[in-house]
Each structure stands twice: as C-alpha cells, then as structure tokens.
PDB file of C-alpha atoms in Angstrom:
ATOM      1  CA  UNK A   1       0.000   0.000   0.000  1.00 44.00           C
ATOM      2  CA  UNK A   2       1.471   3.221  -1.043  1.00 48.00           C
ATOM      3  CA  UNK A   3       2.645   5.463   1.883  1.00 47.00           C
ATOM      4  CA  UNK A   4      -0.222   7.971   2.866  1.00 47.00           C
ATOM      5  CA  UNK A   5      -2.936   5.803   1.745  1.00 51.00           C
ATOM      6  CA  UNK A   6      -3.152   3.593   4.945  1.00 66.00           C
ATOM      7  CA  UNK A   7      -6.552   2.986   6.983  1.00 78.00           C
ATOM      8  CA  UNK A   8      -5.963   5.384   9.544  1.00 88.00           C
ATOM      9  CA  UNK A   9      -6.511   3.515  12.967  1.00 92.00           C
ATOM     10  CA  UNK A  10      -9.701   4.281  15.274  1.00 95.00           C
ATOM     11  CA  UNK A  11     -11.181   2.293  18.141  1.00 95.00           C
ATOM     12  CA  UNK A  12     -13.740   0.478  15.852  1.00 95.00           C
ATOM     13  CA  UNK A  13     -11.163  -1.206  13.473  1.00 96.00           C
ATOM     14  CA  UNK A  14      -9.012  -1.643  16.402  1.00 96.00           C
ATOM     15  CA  UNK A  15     -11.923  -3.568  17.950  1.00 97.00           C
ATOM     16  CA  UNK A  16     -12.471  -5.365  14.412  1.00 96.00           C
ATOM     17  CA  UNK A  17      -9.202  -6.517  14.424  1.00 96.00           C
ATOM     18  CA  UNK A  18      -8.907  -8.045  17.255  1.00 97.00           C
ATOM     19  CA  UNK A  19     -12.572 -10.060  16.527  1.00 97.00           C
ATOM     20  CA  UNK A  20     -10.727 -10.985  14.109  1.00 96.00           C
ATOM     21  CA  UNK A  21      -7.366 -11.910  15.760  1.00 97.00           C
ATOM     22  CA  UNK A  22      -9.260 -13.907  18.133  1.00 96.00           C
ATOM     23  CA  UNK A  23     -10.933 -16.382  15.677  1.00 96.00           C
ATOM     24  CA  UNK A  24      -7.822 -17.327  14.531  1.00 95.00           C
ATOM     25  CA  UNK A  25      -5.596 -17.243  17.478  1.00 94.00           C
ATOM     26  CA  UNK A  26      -8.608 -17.524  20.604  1.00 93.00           C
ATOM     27  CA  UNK A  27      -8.892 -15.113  23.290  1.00 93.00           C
ATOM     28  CA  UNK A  28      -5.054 -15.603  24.642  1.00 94.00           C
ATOM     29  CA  UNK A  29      -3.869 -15.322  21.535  1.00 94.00           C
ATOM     30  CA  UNK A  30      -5.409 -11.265  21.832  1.00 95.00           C
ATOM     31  CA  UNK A  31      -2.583  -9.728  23.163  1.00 95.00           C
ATOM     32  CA  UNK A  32      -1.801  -5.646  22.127  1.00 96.00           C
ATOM     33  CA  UNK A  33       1.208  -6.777  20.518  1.00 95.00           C
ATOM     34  CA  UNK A  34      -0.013  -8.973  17.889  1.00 96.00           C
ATOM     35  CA  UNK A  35      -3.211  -7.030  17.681  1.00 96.00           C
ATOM     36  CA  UNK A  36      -0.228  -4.297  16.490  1.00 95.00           C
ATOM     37  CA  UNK A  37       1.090  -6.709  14.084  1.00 95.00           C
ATOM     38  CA  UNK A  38      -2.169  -7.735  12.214  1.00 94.00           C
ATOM     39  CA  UNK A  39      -2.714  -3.962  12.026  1.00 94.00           C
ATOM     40  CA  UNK A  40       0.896  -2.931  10.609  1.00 92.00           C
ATOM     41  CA  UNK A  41       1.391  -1.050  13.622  1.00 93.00           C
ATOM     42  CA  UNK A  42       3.966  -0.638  16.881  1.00 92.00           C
ATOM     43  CA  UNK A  43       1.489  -2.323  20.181  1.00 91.00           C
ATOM     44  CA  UNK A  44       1.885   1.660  21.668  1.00 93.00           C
ATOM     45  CA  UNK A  45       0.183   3.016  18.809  1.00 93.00           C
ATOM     46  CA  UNK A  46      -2.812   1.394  19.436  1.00 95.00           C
ATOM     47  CA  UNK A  47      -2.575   3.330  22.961  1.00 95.00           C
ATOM     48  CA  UNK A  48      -3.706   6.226  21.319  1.00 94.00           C
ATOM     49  CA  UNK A  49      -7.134   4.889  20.544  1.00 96.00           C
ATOM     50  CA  UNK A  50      -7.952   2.384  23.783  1.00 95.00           C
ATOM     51  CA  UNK A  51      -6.164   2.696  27.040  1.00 94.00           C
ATOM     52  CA  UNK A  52      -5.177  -1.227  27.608  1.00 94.00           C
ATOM     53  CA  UNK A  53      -6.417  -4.290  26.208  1.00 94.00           C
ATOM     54  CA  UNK A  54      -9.554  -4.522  28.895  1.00 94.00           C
ATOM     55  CA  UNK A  55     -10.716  -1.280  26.966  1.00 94.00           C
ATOM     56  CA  UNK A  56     -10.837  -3.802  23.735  1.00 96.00           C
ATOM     57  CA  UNK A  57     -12.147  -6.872  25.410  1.00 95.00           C
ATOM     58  CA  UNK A  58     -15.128  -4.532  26.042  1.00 94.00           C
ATOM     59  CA  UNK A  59     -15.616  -3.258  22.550  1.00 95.00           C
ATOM     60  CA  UNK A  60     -15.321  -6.706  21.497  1.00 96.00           C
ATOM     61  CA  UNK A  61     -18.117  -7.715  23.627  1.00 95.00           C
ATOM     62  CA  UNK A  62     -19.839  -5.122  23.051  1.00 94.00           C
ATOM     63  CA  UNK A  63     -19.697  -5.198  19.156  1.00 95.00           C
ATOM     64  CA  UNK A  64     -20.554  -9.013  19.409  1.00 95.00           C
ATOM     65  CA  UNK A  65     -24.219  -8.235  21.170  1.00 93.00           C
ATOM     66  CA  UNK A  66     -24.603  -5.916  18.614  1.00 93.00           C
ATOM     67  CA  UNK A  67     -24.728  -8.567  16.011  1.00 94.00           C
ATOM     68  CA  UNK A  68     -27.504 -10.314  18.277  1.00 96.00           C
ATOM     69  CA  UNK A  69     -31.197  -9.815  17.411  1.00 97.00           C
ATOM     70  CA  UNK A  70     -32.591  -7.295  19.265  1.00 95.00           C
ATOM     71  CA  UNK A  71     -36.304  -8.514  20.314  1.00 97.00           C
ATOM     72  CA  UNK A  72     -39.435  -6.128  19.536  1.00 97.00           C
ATOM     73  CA  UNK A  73     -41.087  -4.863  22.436  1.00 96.00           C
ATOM     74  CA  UNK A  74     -45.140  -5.332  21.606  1.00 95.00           C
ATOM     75  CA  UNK A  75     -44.611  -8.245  19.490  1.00 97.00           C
ATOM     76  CA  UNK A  76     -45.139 -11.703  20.292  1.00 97.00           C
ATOM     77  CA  UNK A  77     -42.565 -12.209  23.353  1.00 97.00           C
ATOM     78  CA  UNK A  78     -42.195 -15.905  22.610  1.00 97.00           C
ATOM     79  CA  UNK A  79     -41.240 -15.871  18.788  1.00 97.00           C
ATOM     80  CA  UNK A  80     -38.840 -12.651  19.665  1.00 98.00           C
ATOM     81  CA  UNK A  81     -36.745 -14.536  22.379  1.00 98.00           C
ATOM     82  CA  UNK A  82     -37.043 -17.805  20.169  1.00 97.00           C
ATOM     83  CA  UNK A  83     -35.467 -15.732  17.425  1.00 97.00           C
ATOM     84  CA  UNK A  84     -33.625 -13.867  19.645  1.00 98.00           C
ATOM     85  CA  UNK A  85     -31.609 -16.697  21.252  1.00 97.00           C
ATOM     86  CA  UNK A  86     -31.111 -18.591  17.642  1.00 97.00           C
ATOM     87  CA  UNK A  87     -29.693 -15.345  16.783  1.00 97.00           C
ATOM     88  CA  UNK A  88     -27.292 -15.040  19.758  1.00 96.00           C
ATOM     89  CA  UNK A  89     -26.625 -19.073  19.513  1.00 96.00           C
ATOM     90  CA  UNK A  90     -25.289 -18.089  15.498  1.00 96.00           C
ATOM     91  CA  UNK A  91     -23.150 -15.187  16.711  1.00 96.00           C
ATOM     92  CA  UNK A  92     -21.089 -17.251  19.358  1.00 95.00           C
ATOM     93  CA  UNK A  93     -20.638 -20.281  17.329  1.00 93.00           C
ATOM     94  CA  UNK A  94     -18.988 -17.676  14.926  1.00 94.00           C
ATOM     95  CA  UNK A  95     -16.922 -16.683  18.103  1.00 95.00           C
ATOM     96  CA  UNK A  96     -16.677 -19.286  20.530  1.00 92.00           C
ATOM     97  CA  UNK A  97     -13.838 -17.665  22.807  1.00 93.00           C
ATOM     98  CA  UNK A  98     -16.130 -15.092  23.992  1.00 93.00           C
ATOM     99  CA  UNK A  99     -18.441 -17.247  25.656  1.00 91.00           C
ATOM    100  CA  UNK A 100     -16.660 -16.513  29.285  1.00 89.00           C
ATOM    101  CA  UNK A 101     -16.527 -12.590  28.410  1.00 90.00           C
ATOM    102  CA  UNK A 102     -20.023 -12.050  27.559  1.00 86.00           C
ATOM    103  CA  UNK A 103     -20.770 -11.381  31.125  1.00 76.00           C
ATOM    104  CA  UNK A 104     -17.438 -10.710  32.786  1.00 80.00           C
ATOM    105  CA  UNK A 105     -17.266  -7.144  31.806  1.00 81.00           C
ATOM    106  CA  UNK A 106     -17.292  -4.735  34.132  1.00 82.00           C
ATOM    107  CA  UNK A 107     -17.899  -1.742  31.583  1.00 87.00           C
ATOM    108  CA  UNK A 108     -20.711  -2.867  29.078  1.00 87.00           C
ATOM    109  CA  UNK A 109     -20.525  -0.115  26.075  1.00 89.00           C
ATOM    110  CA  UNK A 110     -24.157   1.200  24.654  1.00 91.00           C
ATOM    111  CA  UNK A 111     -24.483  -2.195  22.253  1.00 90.00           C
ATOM    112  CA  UNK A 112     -24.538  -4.722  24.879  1.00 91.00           C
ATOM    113  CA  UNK A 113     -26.830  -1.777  27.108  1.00 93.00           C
ATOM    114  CA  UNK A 114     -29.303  -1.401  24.074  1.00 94.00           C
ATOM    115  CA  UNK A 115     -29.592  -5.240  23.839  1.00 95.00           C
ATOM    116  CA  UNK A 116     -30.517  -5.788  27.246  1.00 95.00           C
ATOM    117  CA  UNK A 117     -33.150  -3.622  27.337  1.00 97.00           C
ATOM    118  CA  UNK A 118     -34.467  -4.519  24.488  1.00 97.00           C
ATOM    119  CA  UNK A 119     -34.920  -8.121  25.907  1.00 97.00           C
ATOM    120  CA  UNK A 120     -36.358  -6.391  29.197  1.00 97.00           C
ATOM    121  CA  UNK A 121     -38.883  -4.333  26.953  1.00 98.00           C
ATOM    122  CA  UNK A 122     -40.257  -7.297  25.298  1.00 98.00           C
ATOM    123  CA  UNK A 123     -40.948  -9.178  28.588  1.00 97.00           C
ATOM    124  CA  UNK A 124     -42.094  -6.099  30.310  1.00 97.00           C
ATOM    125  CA  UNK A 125     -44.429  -5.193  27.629  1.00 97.00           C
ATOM    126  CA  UNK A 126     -45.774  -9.246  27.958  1.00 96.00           C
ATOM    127  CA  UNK A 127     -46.912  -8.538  31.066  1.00 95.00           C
ATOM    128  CA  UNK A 128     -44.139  -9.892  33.244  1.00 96.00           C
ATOM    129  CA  UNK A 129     -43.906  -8.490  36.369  1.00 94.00           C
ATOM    130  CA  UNK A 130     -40.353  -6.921  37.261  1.00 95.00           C
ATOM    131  CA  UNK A 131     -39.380 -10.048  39.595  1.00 94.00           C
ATOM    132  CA  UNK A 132     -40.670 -12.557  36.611  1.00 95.00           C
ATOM    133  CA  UNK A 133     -38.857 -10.611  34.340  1.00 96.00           C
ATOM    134  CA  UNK A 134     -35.715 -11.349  36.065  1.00 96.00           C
ATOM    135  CA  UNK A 135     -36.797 -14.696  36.356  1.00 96.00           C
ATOM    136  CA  UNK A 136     -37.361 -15.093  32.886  1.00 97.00           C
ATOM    137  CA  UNK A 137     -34.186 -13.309  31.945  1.00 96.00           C
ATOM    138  CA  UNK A 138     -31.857 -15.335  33.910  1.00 96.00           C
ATOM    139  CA  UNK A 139     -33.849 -18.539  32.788  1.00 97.00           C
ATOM    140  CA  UNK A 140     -33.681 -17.285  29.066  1.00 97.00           C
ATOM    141  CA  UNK A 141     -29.747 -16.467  28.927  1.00 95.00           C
ATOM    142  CA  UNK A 142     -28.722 -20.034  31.210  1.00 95.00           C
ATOM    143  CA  UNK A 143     -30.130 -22.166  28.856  1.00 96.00           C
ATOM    144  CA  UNK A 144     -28.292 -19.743  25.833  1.00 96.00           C
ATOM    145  CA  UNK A 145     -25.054 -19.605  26.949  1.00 93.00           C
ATOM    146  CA  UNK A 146     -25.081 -22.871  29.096  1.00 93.00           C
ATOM    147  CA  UNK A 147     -25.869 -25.118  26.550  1.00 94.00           C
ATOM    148  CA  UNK A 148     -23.491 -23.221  23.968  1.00 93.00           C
ATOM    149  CA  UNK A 149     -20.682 -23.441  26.317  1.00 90.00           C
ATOM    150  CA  UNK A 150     -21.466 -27.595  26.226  1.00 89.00           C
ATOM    151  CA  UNK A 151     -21.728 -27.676  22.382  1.00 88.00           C
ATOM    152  CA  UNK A 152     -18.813 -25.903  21.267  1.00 85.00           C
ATOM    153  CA  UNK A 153     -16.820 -27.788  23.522  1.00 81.00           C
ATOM    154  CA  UNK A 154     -17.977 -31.358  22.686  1.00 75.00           C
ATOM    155  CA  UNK A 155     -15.897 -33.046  20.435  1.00 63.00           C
ATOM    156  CA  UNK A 156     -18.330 -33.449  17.947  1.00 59.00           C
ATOM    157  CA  UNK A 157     -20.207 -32.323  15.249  1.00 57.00           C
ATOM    158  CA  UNK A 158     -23.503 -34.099  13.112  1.00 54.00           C
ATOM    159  CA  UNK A 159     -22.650 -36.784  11.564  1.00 52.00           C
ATOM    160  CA  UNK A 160     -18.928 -37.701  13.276  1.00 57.00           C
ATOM    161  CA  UNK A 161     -17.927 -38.083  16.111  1.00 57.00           C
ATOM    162  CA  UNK A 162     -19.822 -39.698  18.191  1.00 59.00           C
ATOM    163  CA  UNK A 163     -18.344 -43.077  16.728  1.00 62.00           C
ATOM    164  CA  UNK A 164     -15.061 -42.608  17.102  1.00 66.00           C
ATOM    165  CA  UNK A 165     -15.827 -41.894  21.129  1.00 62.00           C
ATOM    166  CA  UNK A 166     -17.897 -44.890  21.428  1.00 59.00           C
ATOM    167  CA  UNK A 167     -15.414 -46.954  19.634  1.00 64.00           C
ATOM    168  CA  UNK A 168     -12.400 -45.647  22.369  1.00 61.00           C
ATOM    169  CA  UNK A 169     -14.620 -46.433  25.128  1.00 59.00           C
ATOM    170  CA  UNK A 170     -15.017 -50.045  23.745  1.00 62.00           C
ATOM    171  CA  UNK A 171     -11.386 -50.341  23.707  1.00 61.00           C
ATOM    172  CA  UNK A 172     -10.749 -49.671  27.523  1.00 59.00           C
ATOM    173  CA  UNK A 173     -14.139 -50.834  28.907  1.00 66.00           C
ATOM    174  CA  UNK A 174     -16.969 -53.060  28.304  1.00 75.00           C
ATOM    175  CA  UNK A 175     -19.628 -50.239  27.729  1.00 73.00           C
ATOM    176  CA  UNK A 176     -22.525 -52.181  28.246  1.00 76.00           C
ATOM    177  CA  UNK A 177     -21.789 -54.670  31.344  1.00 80.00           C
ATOM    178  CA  UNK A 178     -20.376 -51.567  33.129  1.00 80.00           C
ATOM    179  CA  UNK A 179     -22.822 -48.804  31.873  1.00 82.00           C
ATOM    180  CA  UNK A 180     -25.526 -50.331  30.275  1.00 85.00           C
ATOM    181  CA  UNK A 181     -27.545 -47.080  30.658  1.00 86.00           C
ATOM    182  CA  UNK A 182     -25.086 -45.089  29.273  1.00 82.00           C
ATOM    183  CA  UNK A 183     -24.272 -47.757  26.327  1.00 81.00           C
ATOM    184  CA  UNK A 184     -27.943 -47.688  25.530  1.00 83.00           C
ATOM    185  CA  UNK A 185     -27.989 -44.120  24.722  1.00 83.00           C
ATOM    186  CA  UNK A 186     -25.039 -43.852  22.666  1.00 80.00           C
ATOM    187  CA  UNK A 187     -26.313 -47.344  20.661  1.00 79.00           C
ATOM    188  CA  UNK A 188     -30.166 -46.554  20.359  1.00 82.00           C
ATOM    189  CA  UNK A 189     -30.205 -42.721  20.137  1.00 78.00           C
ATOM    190  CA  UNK A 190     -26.403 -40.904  19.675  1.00 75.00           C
ATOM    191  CA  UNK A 191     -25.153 -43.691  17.023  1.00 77.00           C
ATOM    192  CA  UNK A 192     -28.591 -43.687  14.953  1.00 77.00           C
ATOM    193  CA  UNK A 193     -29.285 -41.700  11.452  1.00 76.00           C
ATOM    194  CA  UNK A 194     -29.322 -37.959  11.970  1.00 78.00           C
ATOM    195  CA  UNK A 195     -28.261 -37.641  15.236  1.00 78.00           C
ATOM    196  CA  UNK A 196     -27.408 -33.987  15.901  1.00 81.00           C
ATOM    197  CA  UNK A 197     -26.652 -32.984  19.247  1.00 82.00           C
ATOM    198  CA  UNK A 198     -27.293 -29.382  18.686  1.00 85.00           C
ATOM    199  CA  UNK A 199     -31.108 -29.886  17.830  1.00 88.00           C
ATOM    200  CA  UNK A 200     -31.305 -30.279  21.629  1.00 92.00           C
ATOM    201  CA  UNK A 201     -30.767 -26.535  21.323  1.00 94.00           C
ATOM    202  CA  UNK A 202     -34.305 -25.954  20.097  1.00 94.00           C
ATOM    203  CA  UNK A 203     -36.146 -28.606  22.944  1.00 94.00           C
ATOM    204  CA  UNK A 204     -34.827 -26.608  26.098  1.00 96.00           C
ATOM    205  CA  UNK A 205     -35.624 -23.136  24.292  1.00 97.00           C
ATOM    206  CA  UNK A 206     -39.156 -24.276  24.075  1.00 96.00           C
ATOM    207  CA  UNK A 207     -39.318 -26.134  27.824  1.00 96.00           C
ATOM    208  CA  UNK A 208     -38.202 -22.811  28.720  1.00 97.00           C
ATOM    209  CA  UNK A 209     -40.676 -20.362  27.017  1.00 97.00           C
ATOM    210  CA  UNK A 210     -43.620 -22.670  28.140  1.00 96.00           C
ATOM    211  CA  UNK A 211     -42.847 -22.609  31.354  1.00 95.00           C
ATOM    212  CA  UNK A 212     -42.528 -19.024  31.277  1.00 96.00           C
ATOM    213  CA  UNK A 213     -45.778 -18.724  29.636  1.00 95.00           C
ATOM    214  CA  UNK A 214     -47.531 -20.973  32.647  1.00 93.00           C
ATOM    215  CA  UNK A 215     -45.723 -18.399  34.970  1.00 90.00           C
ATOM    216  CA  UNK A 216     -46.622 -15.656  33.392  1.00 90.00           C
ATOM    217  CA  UNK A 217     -49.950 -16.500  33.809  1.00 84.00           C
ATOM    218  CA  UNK A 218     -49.568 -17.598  37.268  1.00 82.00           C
ATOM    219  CA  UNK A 219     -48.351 -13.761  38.038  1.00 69.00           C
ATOM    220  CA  UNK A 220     -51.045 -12.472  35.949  1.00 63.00           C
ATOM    221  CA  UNK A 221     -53.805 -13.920  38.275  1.00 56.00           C
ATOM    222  CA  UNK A 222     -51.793 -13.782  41.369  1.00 58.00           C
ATOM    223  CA  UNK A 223     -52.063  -9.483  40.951  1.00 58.00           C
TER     224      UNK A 223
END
C-alpha cells in the first residue's frame, strides 16, 4: 500500500481486528502486541485509541451483542426470544472464545446496554412483572449460553464423532456390562441416522418459554 494511503486507525477497526485476531488465534492469543502486528502497527500506537487491552475486550463484547437480534417490544414475546436466542446461539458459534466474556465485563458499552433492554422491553411489555422478568431473563440467557458453552466444547459435530468416542470407550471398557444405561444411549439414540446434538438446542428453548408462559400466567392472576 502506497505510503499515505493507509486505513488510519480508530477504536472500531481496532476492535475489528482483534474479533478478528481472536478467531484465529482464541482469546489468549489477543494480546496488544499482535493485535499491532495484524494492524501494521507498533502495540503503543494502538494506545492512542484504547487505554489497555480490557478497553478492547469490552468493545469486542460489546460489538458481538450488537450482532444479536434485538427482540421487539409489543410483538409476540415468545417468537422474539425464540429468534432472539437462535440469533445469539449463530453469533457465538462464529466466536466461541467469547463465551466466558459475555458477562465478565465490568464496563458494558451502549451495544450490549441497548440489547438488554431490548430483551427487558419485550418481557415487560408481555406482562411480566419486574421479579418474573428477572426470572425469565436469567432462565432465558442459562439455557443460551449454558448449553453453547457444552456444544462448542464437545468433540463433535452431526454426523462424526460420536463413533469414534464410542469406539475408544469399547477399547478400555466393556460399555454395556459396566454402563448399560449409558451404552444404551449412545447405541439406540447418539449412534442412529441424523443424530445432531445441537437440535437439543431448540427442545430446552421451548421447555423454557412454556414454562414461562404458565408463569406468566400464574403472576397475571396472582395481581
């Protein structure tokens, strides 16, 4: 690139650089030196633009909610935090590494703020009380973020994986004298046609918003 005609640097490419840095490389590998190098630039001139590397980790969090679908408030709360959580679930499998930093900042910029409102709007507007909203909040983002942390770290994916595990546990064990109810799983439902682990995604999402629905209207009578 000819000289004078470089990008110059600003928070937000800083910030996409180092999404980007840290799907190849995972969050350890974000460090302000080789954030430097992917830009073309010295670690201290990034120091210019963000104070330390915490000041990144939060526009990097904060960028990533952005990407999130941001429910309606008025619409029909189920189908937003249905599409709302599919949303979020296809934004972290994109970026895996910042499962543990989506709620470990300390400074959440006006992204993440904006997107948790807009998930407290839609319940509010429901009719969920201010305690059930917290209720269903919590309830909403466990079963997110808890069953993404499980899936990204299994080792396996549709349509492998599964064998090869069940074959190394036949090596060192008999499966089914010593864990017959474990061996019957893997055999009858994990080893069969189709088997995709990440379709239990969709069964907890809707355990979770009918239960919320039979609380709801629980409160609703309660008042």
């Amino acid at each position: 690139m000819p000289a004078g005609t470089r990008t110059p640097l600003s928070r937000e490419r800083i910030v996409g650089a180092a999404i980007a840095l840290a799907d190849d490389k995972g969050v350890e590998g974000l460090t302000m030196r080789a954030l430097g190098r992917v830009l073309g630039v010295e670690a201290m001139s990034l120091y210019h633009h963000v104070p330390n590397r915490d000041d990144v980790l939060d526009g990097v969090v904060d960028r990533i909610y952005a990407e999130f679908y941001a429910p309606v408030a008025g619409a029909d709360w189920k189908d937003e935090l249905r599409r709302r959580s599919h949303s979020a679930r296809a934004v972290i499998r994109r970026h895996p590494w910042v499962i543990p930093l989506m709620n470990a900042r300390s400074r959440p910029g006006r992204g993440t703020l904006a997107h948790l409102d807009a998930v407290i709007a839609v319940l509010r507007s429901a009719g969920f009380s201010l305690p059930m909203t917290a209720h269903a909040f919590a309830l909403v983002d466990a079963h997110l973020y808890g069953f993404l942390a499980q899936e990204v770290s299994l080792p396996i994916s549709p349509g492998q994986g599964v064998q090869e595990i069940a074959d190394g546990l036949a090596e060192t064990t008999d499966m089914a004298a010593h864990f017959p109810h474990l061996a019957e799983l893997v055999a009858g439902h994990a080893l069969q046609p189709g088997y995709d682990f990440g379709d239990e995604f969709e069964y907890g999402l809707e355990l979770v918003l009918e239960g919320l629905e039979r609380d709801l209207h629980t409160d609703e009578g309660a008042r």
